[in-house]
Amino acid sequence: MTGGAAEGLLRELAPQVLGAVVRRYGNFASAEDAVQEALLAAATQWPVEGEPDNPRSWLIRVASRRMVDQFRRDDARRTREDLAASWSRTPPDPPSERDDTLILMIMCCHPSLSPASAIPLALRAVGGLTTREIAAAFLVPEATMAQRISRAKVKASDEPFGLPEPDKRAERMRSVLHVLYLLFNEGYASSSGPDLSRTDLSGEAIRLARGVRAAVPEDPEVAGLLALMVLTDARRPARTRADGELVPLAEQERTRWDRGLISEGVALITEALRRGQVGEYQVQAAIAAVHDQAASYGDTDWPEILSLYGLLERMTGNPMVTLNKAVATAMVQGPGAGLALLDGLDERLGDHHRIHSVRAHLLEQAGDTDAAVAEFRDAARRTTNLREQHYLTTEAARLATERAHD
Amino acid sequence: MRFMLLQNYGEVGSGCLPMTEWAPGDIKAHIEFQQTLNQELTERGELVDAQGLAGPELARFVLSDGVTAPVITDGPFPESKELLAGYRLVDVETTERAIAIAAQASAAPGQNGVPIRQPIEVREVLSAPDPEM
């Protein structure tokens, strides 16, 4: 077995093993530590001694042994009888492994946790990543990440292990989807960064979303989010140049897009929309699908994109959506109409760099080069993403040079 | 020995315009230089961290006595040229090596490819006491 395959298997088994151990011993925080230790043990022992016949039972056995050791260490008064009593808490009819992934995701996305805590916890407890890998992905020291995860665990384990009551389930699912969405974006925004050794967070988000979808295949928003992720990820090969700099959608070499991911995403979103319970992730996925199926930026079905953004705007009231709608408006009705839409946004979005960059592009389309240069510069000064800063600075320079030569 | 190599928004030795006013090719060359330098330092085992900071437009000053609500000031700041623009943290054998890296960084290509002569502040990071002391 190669290292990559072993790692894949361990990550896949992690939520199943954790589910089984928590169900047996009840203590989520300790069980999670024990499973992490078992995964690390497997990662060092299996390549040397060979993979056990039943990897899942092996991991559960090792994690359980760690649990018992820990109980003894933590509390000398705890007797074997107590431990035996805790075993009796095992539910007679354990739910499926797929349910465990969902239950654990819901726990990790506990409403009292901020995404900055929920994401690392989910990557460890559900994703099976090590603290070291997670710390490296977020560029923080391992000890800091270990603390963040253990504090998150305490907050997350204030409810019984199981699916929430039906009346709370929808709200908790919204948190799960939001956390997965942020995790994907974190990976997508940094994937062009100079840190090639960073764990592929977008890939992890997609993997976790697939796990959630397997547990609730009938939920159209879960399908919508997964579709949005794969349709966006499909463009990744064309999104950066060889030197790592960003390539905007309009200039991407579309032959480099991943056709397999596009087909998968289009199929997912088509099926989800057929269910007739449209949600915001489905609409975003539908927009991504229109882009991914267009032969070029100019050939894109902009009226369709404009109407989808209109729908999304009514659903969310999010000014960032209006900003994107302004781009589509400009493509359909001309830059003047797009610029007019931006006027009402300054107050709601503050001095966000995105409003400056969108305005810069529209002003350039409208032929107002001086104003466009100024807006590109404003945007460059306000972004917090290094690649974006390089891109915006270069755009300002390109336009200023063109103007000088006119 | 660890050193912080710091640069701010102040005047540069070459007196060239801010980067947004350069030709696109000059910007590209400058960025590539910085990336190559970081790569080199990584390969030599000397780079600990290198970061550029978001612009002064996003800077805030926070003042608090720990009791009442903190006083938060945001820009524009009259002294924004003194704000930190970015840094490299390097772990090197000697002070001379830190200075050599700073010199390399200072001579990054600027407008029209002319060395920018960016002033680099070289500051040694205080270390833990020597175990034999």
Coordinates of C-alpha atoms in Angstrom, one line a residue:
Chain A
M1 CA 0.0 0.0 0.0
T2 CA 1.4 3.4 -0.9
G3 CA 1.6 6.2 1.6
G4 CA -1.1 8.2 -0.2
A5 CA -3.5 5.3 -0.3
A6 CA -3.0 4.6 3.4
E7 CA -3.5 8.2 4.2
G8 CA -6.7 8.2 2.2
L9 CA -8.0 5.1 4.0
L10 CA -7.2 6.6 7.4
R11 CA -9.0 9.8 6.6
E12 CA -12.0 8.0 5.3
L13 CA -12.2 5.8 8.4
A14 CA -11.6 8.6 10.9
P15 CA -15.3 9.6 11.3
Q16 CA -16.5 6.0 11.5
V17 CA -14.0 5.1 14.1
L18 CA -14.7 8.3 16.1
G19 CA -18.5 7.6 15.9
A20 CA -18.0 4.1 17.2
V21 CA -15.7 5.2 20.1
V22 CA -17.9 8.1 21.2
R23 CA -20.9 5.8 21.2
R24 CA -19.1 3.3 23.4
Y25 CA -17.5 5.8 25.9
G26 CA -19.6 8.9 25.6
N27 CA -16.9 11.5 26.0
F28 CA -16.4 13.3 22.7
A29 CA -13.4 15.3 23.6
S30 CA -11.3 12.4 24.9
A31 CA -12.6 10.0 22.2
E32 CA -11.4 12.5 19.6
D33 CA -7.9 12.6 21.2
A34 CA -7.8 8.8 21.3
V35 CA -8.8 8.4 17.7
Q36 CA -6.2 10.9 16.6
E37 CA -3.6 8.9 18.5
A38 CA -4.8 5.7 16.9
L39 CA -4.6 7.3 13.4
L40 CA -1.0 8.4 14.1
A41 CA -0.2 4.9 15.4
A42 CA -1.6 3.4 12.2
A43 CA 0.3 5.9 10.0
T44 CA 3.6 4.7 11.5
Q45 CA 2.8 1.0 12.1
W46 CA 0.9 0.0 9.0
P47 CA 3.6 0.8 6.4
V48 CA 6.1 -1.4 8.5
E49 CA 3.8 -4.2 9.7
G50 CA 1.3 -4.2 6.9
E51 CA -2.3 -3.2 6.9
P52 CA -4.5 -5.2 9.3
D53 CA -7.2 -7.4 8.0
N54 CA -9.9 -5.1 9.3
P55 CA -8.4 -1.6 9.5
R56 CA -11.6 -0.1 11.0
S57 CA -11.7 -2.6 14.0
W58 CA -8.0 -2.2 14.5
L59 CA -8.4 1.6 14.8
I60 CA -11.4 1.2 17.1
R61 CA -9.5 -1.2 19.3
V62 CA -6.4 1.0 19.6
A63 CA -8.5 4.1 20.2
S64 CA -10.5 2.3 22.9
R65 CA -7.3 1.1 24.6
R66 CA -6.1 4.8 24.6
M67 CA -9.5 5.8 26.1
V68 CA -9.1 3.3 28.9
D69 CA -5.5 4.4 29.6
Q70 CA -6.7 8.0 29.7
F71 CA -9.5 7.3 32.0
R72 CA -7.1 5.6 34.4
R73 CA -4.6 8.4 34.2
D74 CA -7.2 11.2 34.5
D75 CA -9.1 9.7 37.4
A76 CA -7.6 7.2 39.7
R77 CA -10.9 6.7 41.5
R78 CA -12.6 5.6 38.3
T79 CA -13.0 1.9 38.6
R80 CA -13.4 -0.7 36.0
E81 CA -17.0 -1.0 37.0
D82 CA -17.6 2.6 36.0
L83 CA -16.0 1.9 32.7
A84 CA -18.0 -1.2 32.2
A85 CA -21.1 0.8 33.1
S86 CA -20.2 3.4 30.4
W87 CA -20.0 0.6 27.9
S88 CA -23.7 -0.2 28.5
R89 CA -24.5 3.2 27.0
T90 CA -23.8 1.8 23.6
P91 CA -27.0 2.2 21.7
P92 CA -28.4 -1.2 20.7
D93 CA -28.8 -0.2 17.0
P94 CA -26.0 2.0 15.9
P95 CA -26.8 4.2 12.9
S96 CA -24.9 3.9 9.7
E97 CA -21.4 5.1 9.1
R98 CA -22.8 7.8 6.9
D99 CA -24.8 9.1 9.7
D100 CA -21.7 9.3 11.9
T101 CA -20.1 11.7 9.4
L102 CA -23.2 13.9 9.5
I103 CA -23.5 13.8 13.3
L104 CA -19.9 14.7 13.7
M105 CA -20.1 17.5 11.2
I106 CA -23.1 18.9 13.0
M107 CA -21.3 18.7 16.3
C108 CA -18.2 20.4 14.9
C109 CA -20.3 23.2 13.4
H110 CA -21.9 23.9 16.8
P111 CA -23.6 27.4 16.9
S112 CA -21.3 28.5 19.8
L113 CA -18.2 28.0 17.7
S114 CA -16.8 30.6 15.3
P115 CA -15.8 29.3 11.8
A116 CA -12.2 29.8 12.8
S117 CA -12.7 27.1 15.5
A118 CA -15.3 24.9 13.7
I119 CA -13.2 24.4 10.6
P120 CA -10.0 23.0 12.3
L121 CA -12.2 20.8 14.5
A122 CA -14.1 19.4 11.5
L123 CA -10.8 18.8 9.6
R124 CA -9.5 16.8 12.5
A125 CA -12.6 15.0 13.8
V126 CA -14.3 14.3 10.5
G127 CA -11.5 14.8 8.0
G128 CA -8.9 12.7 9.9
L129 CA -6.2 15.3 9.4
T130 CA -3.5 15.7 12.0
T131 CA -3.1 18.9 14.1
R132 CA 0.3 19.4 12.4
E133 CA -1.3 19.3 8.9
I134 CA -4.1 21.7 10.0
A135 CA -1.7 24.1 11.6
A136 CA 0.5 24.1 8.4
A137 CA -2.6 24.8 6.3
F138 CA -3.6 27.8 8.4
L139 CA 0.0 29.0 8.9
V140 CA -0.1 29.0 12.7
P141 CA 2.1 27.1 15.2
E142 CA 1.0 23.6 16.0
A143 CA 0.6 24.4 19.7
T144 CA -1.7 27.2 18.9
M145 CA -3.8 25.1 16.6
A146 CA -3.9 22.3 19.2
Q147 CA -5.3 24.7 21.8
R148 CA -7.9 26.1 19.4
I149 CA -9.1 22.6 18.6
S150 CA -9.2 21.5 22.3
R151 CA -11.2 24.6 23.3
A152 CA -13.5 24.0 20.4
K153 CA -14.1 20.4 21.5
V154 CA -15.2 21.5 24.9
K155 CA -17.8 23.8 23.5
A156 CA -19.0 21.3 20.9
S157 CA -19.6 18.5 23.3
D158 CA -22.4 20.0 25.4
E159 CA -25.1 17.9 23.7
P160 CA -25.8 14.2 23.4
F161 CA -24.1 12.4 20.5
G162 CA -26.7 12.0 17.8
L163 CA -28.7 13.9 15.2
P164 CA -30.3 17.0 16.6
E165 CA -34.1 17.1 17.1
P166 CA -36.0 17.6 13.8
D167 CA -37.0 21.2 14.7
K168 CA -33.3 22.2 15.1
R169 CA -31.9 20.1 12.2
A170 CA -32.5 22.7 9.4
E171 CA -30.7 25.4 11.3
R172 CA -27.8 23.1 12.2
M173 CA -27.5 22.0 8.6
R174 CA -27.2 25.7 7.6
S175 CA -24.2 26.0 9.9
V176 CA -22.6 22.9 8.4
L177 CA -23.0 24.2 4.9
H178 CA -21.7 27.6 5.8
V179 CA -18.6 26.2 7.5
L180 CA -17.9 23.9 4.4
Y181 CA -18.4 26.9 2.1
L182 CA -15.9 29.0 4.1
L183 CA -13.4 26.1 4.2
F184 CA -13.6 25.8 0.4
N185 CA -13.1 29.5 -0.1
E186 CA -10.1 29.5 2.3
G187 CA -8.5 26.9 0.1
Y188 CA -9.5 28.5 -3.1
A189 CA -8.2 31.9 -2.1
S190 CA -4.9 30.5 -0.9
S191 CA -4.4 27.9 -3.5
S192 CA -2.5 30.3 -5.7
G193 CA -0.3 31.4 -2.8
P194 CA 3.4 30.9 -2.5
D195 CA 2.9 28.1 0.0
L196 CA 2.7 25.0 -2.2
S197 CA 3.0 22.7 0.8
R198 CA -0.3 23.8 2.3
T199 CA -2.8 21.1 2.5
D200 CA -5.4 21.3 -0.2
L201 CA -8.2 22.8 1.8
S202 CA -10.6 23.1 -1.2
G203 CA -10.1 19.4 -1.8
E204 CA -10.8 18.6 1.9
A205 CA -14.0 20.8 1.7
I206 CA -15.2 18.8 -1.3
R207 CA -14.4 15.5 0.4
L208 CA -16.3 16.5 3.6
A209 CA -19.2 17.8 1.4
R210 CA -19.3 14.4 -0.4
G211 CA -19.5 12.7 3.0
V212 CA -22.4 14.9 4.1
R213 CA -24.2 14.4 0.8
A214 CA -23.9 10.6 1.2
A215 CA -25.8 10.9 4.5
V216 CA -28.6 13.2 3.1
P217 CA -28.7 12.6 -0.6
E218 CA -32.2 14.1 -0.8
D219 CA -31.1 17.5 0.5
P220 CA -30.9 19.9 -2.5
E221 CA -28.9 22.6 -0.8
V222 CA -26.2 20.0 0.1
A223 CA -26.1 19.0 -3.5
G224 CA -26.1 22.6 -4.5
L225 CA -23.1 23.4 -2.3
L226 CA -21.2 20.4 -3.6
A227 CA -22.0 21.4 -7.2
L228 CA -20.8 24.9 -6.5
M229 CA -17.5 23.6 -5.1
V230 CA -16.8 21.3 -8.0
L231 CA -17.9 23.8 -10.6
T232 CA -15.6 26.4 -9.1
D233 CA -12.7 24.0 -8.5
A234 CA -12.9 22.9 -12.2
R235 CA -11.5 26.3 -13.1
R236 CA -8.5 26.1 -10.8
P237 CA -6.0 24.9 -13.4
A238 CA -6.6 28.0 -15.5
R239 CA -6.9 30.4 -12.6
T240 CA -3.2 31.1 -12.1
R241 CA -0.4 31.6 -14.5
A242 CA 2.9 29.6 -14.3
D243 CA 4.4 32.4 -12.1
G244 CA 1.4 32.1 -9.7
E245 CA -0.3 35.3 -10.6
L246 CA -4.1 35.4 -10.9
V247 CA -5.9 35.1 -14.2
P248 CA -9.4 36.7 -14.2
L249 CA -12.3 34.6 -15.5
A250 CA -12.5 36.7 -18.7
E251 CA -9.0 35.8 -19.6
Q252 CA -8.8 32.2 -18.5
E253 CA -7.8 29.5 -21.0
R254 CA -11.0 27.4 -20.9
T255 CA -9.5 24.3 -22.4
R256 CA -7.6 23.9 -19.1
W257 CA -10.8 23.7 -17.1
D258 CA -11.5 20.2 -15.7
R259 CA -14.3 18.8 -17.9
G260 CA -14.9 15.8 -15.5
L261 CA -15.7 18.1 -12.6
I262 CA -17.9 20.4 -14.8
S263 CA -20.0 17.4 -15.9
E264 CA -20.3 16.2 -12.3
G265 CA -21.3 19.7 -11.1
V266 CA -23.8 20.2 -13.9
A267 CA -25.4 16.9 -13.2
L268 CA -25.6 17.6 -9.5
I269 CA -27.2 21.0 -9.8
T270 CA -29.6 19.9 -12.5
E271 CA -30.9 17.2 -10.3
A272 CA -31.1 19.4 -7.3
L273 CA -33.0 22.2 -9.0
R274 CA -35.5 19.6 -10.2
R275 CA -36.6 19.1 -6.6
G276 CA -38.1 22.6 -6.6
Q277 CA -36.7 23.8 -3.2
V278 CA -34.3 26.4 -4.5
G279 CA -31.7 27.7 -2.0
E280 CA -28.8 30.1 -2.3
Y281 CA -26.1 27.5 -2.8
Q282 CA -28.2 26.0 -5.7
V283 CA -28.5 29.4 -7.3
Q284 CA -24.8 30.1 -6.9
A285 CA -24.0 26.7 -8.4
A286 CA -26.4 27.4 -11.3
I287 CA -24.4 30.6 -12.0
A288 CA -21.1 28.7 -11.9
A289 CA -22.6 26.1 -14.3
V290 CA -23.6 28.8 -16.8
H291 CA -20.0 30.2 -16.7
D292 CA -18.4 26.7 -17.0
Q293 CA -20.5 25.8 -20.0
A294 CA -19.7 28.9 -22.0
A295 CA -17.1 28.8 -24.7
S296 CA -15.8 32.2 -23.8
Y297 CA -16.5 35.2 -21.5
G298 CA -18.2 37.0 -24.4
D299 CA -20.3 33.9 -25.3
T300 CA -21.6 33.5 -21.8
D301 CA -25.3 33.6 -21.4
W302 CA -25.2 36.9 -19.5
P303 CA -29.0 37.5 -19.4
E304 CA -29.4 34.1 -17.6
I305 CA -26.6 35.1 -15.2
L306 CA -28.2 38.4 -14.6
S307 CA -31.6 36.9 -13.8
L308 CA -30.0 34.3 -11.4
Y309 CA -28.2 37.1 -9.6
G310 CA -31.5 39.0 -9.3
L311 CA -33.0 35.8 -7.7
L312 CA -30.0 35.5 -5.4
E313 CA -30.3 39.1 -4.4
R314 CA -33.9 38.8 -3.5
M315 CA -33.1 35.6 -1.5
T316 CA -30.2 37.0 0.5
G317 CA -30.2 40.8 0.4
N318 CA -26.4 40.5 0.4
P319 CA -24.7 43.6 -1.1
M320 CA -21.9 41.4 -2.4
V321 CA -24.5 39.7 -4.6
T322 CA -25.5 43.1 -5.9
L323 CA -21.9 43.8 -6.7
N324 CA -21.8 40.7 -8.9
K325 CA -25.1 41.6 -10.4
A326 CA -23.6 44.9 -11.5
V327 CA -21.0 43.0 -13.5
A328 CA -23.7 41.0 -15.3
T329 CA -25.8 44.1 -15.7
A330 CA -22.9 45.8 -17.5
M331 CA -22.5 42.8 -19.8
V332 CA -26.2 42.8 -20.8
Q333 CA -27.1 46.5 -20.7
G334 CA -23.8 48.3 -20.9
P335 CA -21.3 49.6 -18.3
G336 CA -23.4 52.7 -17.5
A337 CA -26.2 50.5 -16.1
G338 CA -23.7 48.5 -14.1
L339 CA -22.1 51.6 -12.7
A340 CA -25.5 53.0 -11.7
L341 CA -26.1 49.9 -9.6
L342 CA -22.9 50.4 -7.7
D343 CA -23.8 53.9 -6.6
G344 CA -26.2 52.6 -3.9
L345 CA -23.7 50.1 -2.6
D346 CA -20.9 52.4 -1.2
E347 CA -22.7 52.9 2.1
R348 CA -23.6 49.2 2.5
L349 CA -20.2 47.8 1.6
G350 CA -18.1 50.5 3.2
D351 CA -14.8 50.9 1.5
H352 CA -14.4 47.3 0.4
H353 CA -11.8 46.6 -2.2
R354 CA -14.2 44.6 -4.3
I355 CA -16.4 47.6 -5.0
H356 CA -13.4 49.6 -6.2
S357 CA -12.2 46.8 -8.5
V358 CA -15.7 46.2 -10.0
R359 CA -16.0 49.9 -10.5
A360 CA -12.6 50.0 -12.1
H361 CA -13.5 47.3 -14.6
L362 CA -16.8 49.0 -15.5
L363 CA -15.2 52.4 -15.9
E364 CA -12.6 50.9 -18.2
Q365 CA -15.4 49.3 -20.3
A366 CA -17.0 52.7 -20.4
G367 CA -13.8 54.3 -21.6
D368 CA -13.1 56.4 -18.6
T369 CA -9.5 55.4 -18.2
D370 CA -8.4 58.0 -15.7
A371 CA -11.1 57.1 -13.2
A372 CA -10.5 53.4 -13.8
V373 CA -6.8 53.7 -13.0
A374 CA -7.7 55.6 -9.8
E375 CA -10.2 52.9 -8.8
F376 CA -7.7 50.0 -9.5
R377 CA -5.2 51.8 -7.3
D378 CA -7.8 52.2 -4.5
A379 CA -8.7 48.5 -4.8
A380 CA -5.0 47.5 -4.7
R381 CA -4.5 49.5 -1.5
R382 CA -7.5 47.9 0.2
T383 CA -7.2 44.2 -0.6
T384 CA -5.8 41.8 1.9
N385 CA -5.0 39.1 -0.6
L386 CA -1.4 39.2 -1.9
R387 CA -2.2 37.7 -5.4
E388 CA -5.1 40.1 -5.8
Q389 CA -2.9 43.0 -4.8
H390 CA -0.4 42.1 -7.5
Y391 CA -3.2 41.7 -10.0
L392 CA -4.9 45.0 -9.2
T393 CA -1.6 46.9 -9.1
T394 CA -0.6 45.5 -12.5
E395 CA -4.1 46.4 -14.0
A396 CA -3.6 50.0 -12.8
A397 CA -0.2 50.1 -14.4
R398 CA -1.4 48.5 -17.6
L399 CA -4.2 51.0 -18.0
A400 CA -2.0 54.0 -17.1
T401 CA 0.6 52.9 -19.6
E402 CA -2.0 52.5 -22.3
R403 CA -3.3 56.0 -21.5
A404 CA 0.2 57.5 -21.8
H405 CA 0.7 55.9 -25.2
D406 CA -2.7 57.2 -26.6
Chain B
M1 CA 20.6 34.4 15.2
R2 CA 17.2 35.7 14.1
F3 CA 16.7 39.1 12.4
M4 CA 13.7 41.0 11.3
L5 CA 14.2 42.8 8.0
L6 CA 11.6 45.5 8.0
Q7 CA 10.5 47.9 5.3
N8 CA 8.0 50.8 5.5
Y9 CA 6.2 53.1 3.0
G10 CA 8.8 55.9 3.2
E11 CA 11.0 57.4 0.5
V12 CA 13.2 55.0 -1.5
G13 CA 16.8 55.7 -2.5
S14 CA 16.0 55.7 -6.2
G15 CA 13.3 58.2 -5.7
C16 CA 11.0 56.3 -8.1
L17 CA 7.2 56.6 -8.2
P18 CA 4.9 54.3 -6.2
M19 CA 4.5 50.8 -7.8
T20 CA 1.0 51.5 -9.2
E21 CA 2.6 54.1 -11.5
W22 CA 5.2 51.7 -13.0
A23 CA 5.0 49.8 -16.3
P24 CA 3.4 46.3 -15.9
G25 CA 6.7 44.6 -16.8
D26 CA 8.5 46.5 -14.1
I27 CA 5.9 45.4 -11.5
K28 CA 6.3 41.8 -12.7
A29 CA 10.1 41.9 -12.5
H30 CA 9.9 43.3 -8.9
I31 CA 7.4 40.7 -7.7
E32 CA 9.5 37.9 -9.3
F33 CA 12.6 39.2 -7.6
Q34 CA 10.9 39.1 -4.2
Q35 CA 9.6 35.5 -4.8
T36 CA 13.0 34.3 -6.0
L37 CA 14.7 35.8 -3.0
N38 CA 12.3 34.1 -0.7
Q39 CA 12.8 30.8 -2.6
E40 CA 16.6 31.2 -2.3
L41 CA 16.4 31.9 1.5
T42 CA 14.1 28.9 1.9
E43 CA 16.6 26.7 0.1
R44 CA 19.5 27.9 2.2
G45 CA 17.4 27.2 5.3
E46 CA 17.3 30.8 6.4
L47 CA 13.8 32.0 5.8
V48 CA 11.5 31.8 8.8
D49 CA 8.7 34.0 7.6
A50 CA 8.0 36.7 5.0
Q51 CA 4.8 38.7 4.9
G52 CA 3.5 41.8 3.2
L53 CA 1.0 43.8 5.1
A54 CA -2.3 45.2 3.9
G55 CA -2.2 48.9 3.2
P56 CA -2.3 51.9 5.6
E57 CA -6.0 52.4 4.5
L58 CA -6.8 49.3 6.6
A59 CA -4.6 50.2 9.6
R60 CA -6.0 51.0 13.0
F61 CA -4.4 52.2 16.2
V62 CA -5.8 50.9 19.5
L63 CA -5.3 52.5 22.8
S64 CA -6.7 51.1 26.0
D65 CA -6.4 51.4 29.8
G66 CA -7.9 48.0 30.2
V67 CA -10.9 49.4 32.0
T68 CA -12.9 51.7 29.7
A69 CA -13.7 51.1 26.1
P70 CA -10.5 51.2 23.9
V71 CA -9.9 54.2 21.7
I72 CA -9.6 53.0 18.1
T73 CA -8.2 55.4 15.5
D74 CA -8.3 54.6 11.8
G75 CA -6.8 56.4 8.8
P76 CA -5.8 58.3 6.9
F77 CA -2.7 58.8 9.1
P78 CA -0.5 61.8 8.5
E79 CA 2.5 59.7 9.2
S80 CA 1.5 56.7 7.1
K81 CA 5.0 56.6 5.5
E82 CA 6.3 55.4 8.8
L83 CA 4.0 52.4 8.8
L84 CA 5.4 48.9 8.3
A85 CA 4.8 47.6 4.7
G86 CA 6.3 44.2 5.1
Y87 CA 9.0 42.1 6.7
R88 CA 11.2 39.1 6.4
L89 CA 12.2 37.0 9.5
V90 CA 15.5 35.2 8.8
D91 CA 17.5 32.8 10.9
V92 CA 21.2 33.2 9.9
E93 CA 24.7 32.4 11.2
T94 CA 26.0 35.9 11.5
T95 CA 25.0 39.6 11.5
E96 CA 26.9 40.0 8.3
R97 CA 24.7 37.5 6.6
A98 CA 21.6 39.4 7.7
I99 CA 23.0 42.6 6.3
A100 CA 23.9 40.9 3.0
I101 CA 20.3 39.7 2.7
A102 CA 19.0 43.2 3.5
A103 CA 21.3 44.6 0.8
Q104 CA 20.0 42.1 -1.7
A105 CA 16.4 43.1 -0.8
S106 CA 17.2 46.8 -1.0
A107 CA 18.5 46.5 -4.5
A108 CA 15.2 44.9 -5.9
P109 CA 14.5 46.1 -9.4
G110 CA 12.2 49.2 -9.4
Q111 CA 10.8 51.5 -12.0
N112 CA 12.5 50.9 -15.4
G113 CA 14.5 48.1 -13.8
V114 CA 16.6 50.5 -11.8
P115 CA 17.5 49.2 -8.3
I116 CA 14.9 50.6 -6.0
R117 CA 17.2 51.2 -3.0
Q118 CA 14.5 50.5 -0.5
P119 CA 15.8 51.2 3.1
I120 CA 15.7 48.0 5.0
E121 CA 15.7 48.1 8.8
V122 CA 17.7 45.2 10.2
R123 CA 16.8 44.3 13.8
E124 CA 18.0 41.3 15.8
V125 CA 15.3 39.4 17.6
L126 CA 16.0 38.9 21.3
S127 CA 16.7 35.3 22.0
A128 CA 16.4 33.0 25.0
P129 CA 19.3 33.2 27.4
D130 CA 22.3 31.1 26.5
P131 CA 22.0 27.8 28.4
E132 CA 25.5 28.1 29.7
M133 CA 24.9 31.5 31.3

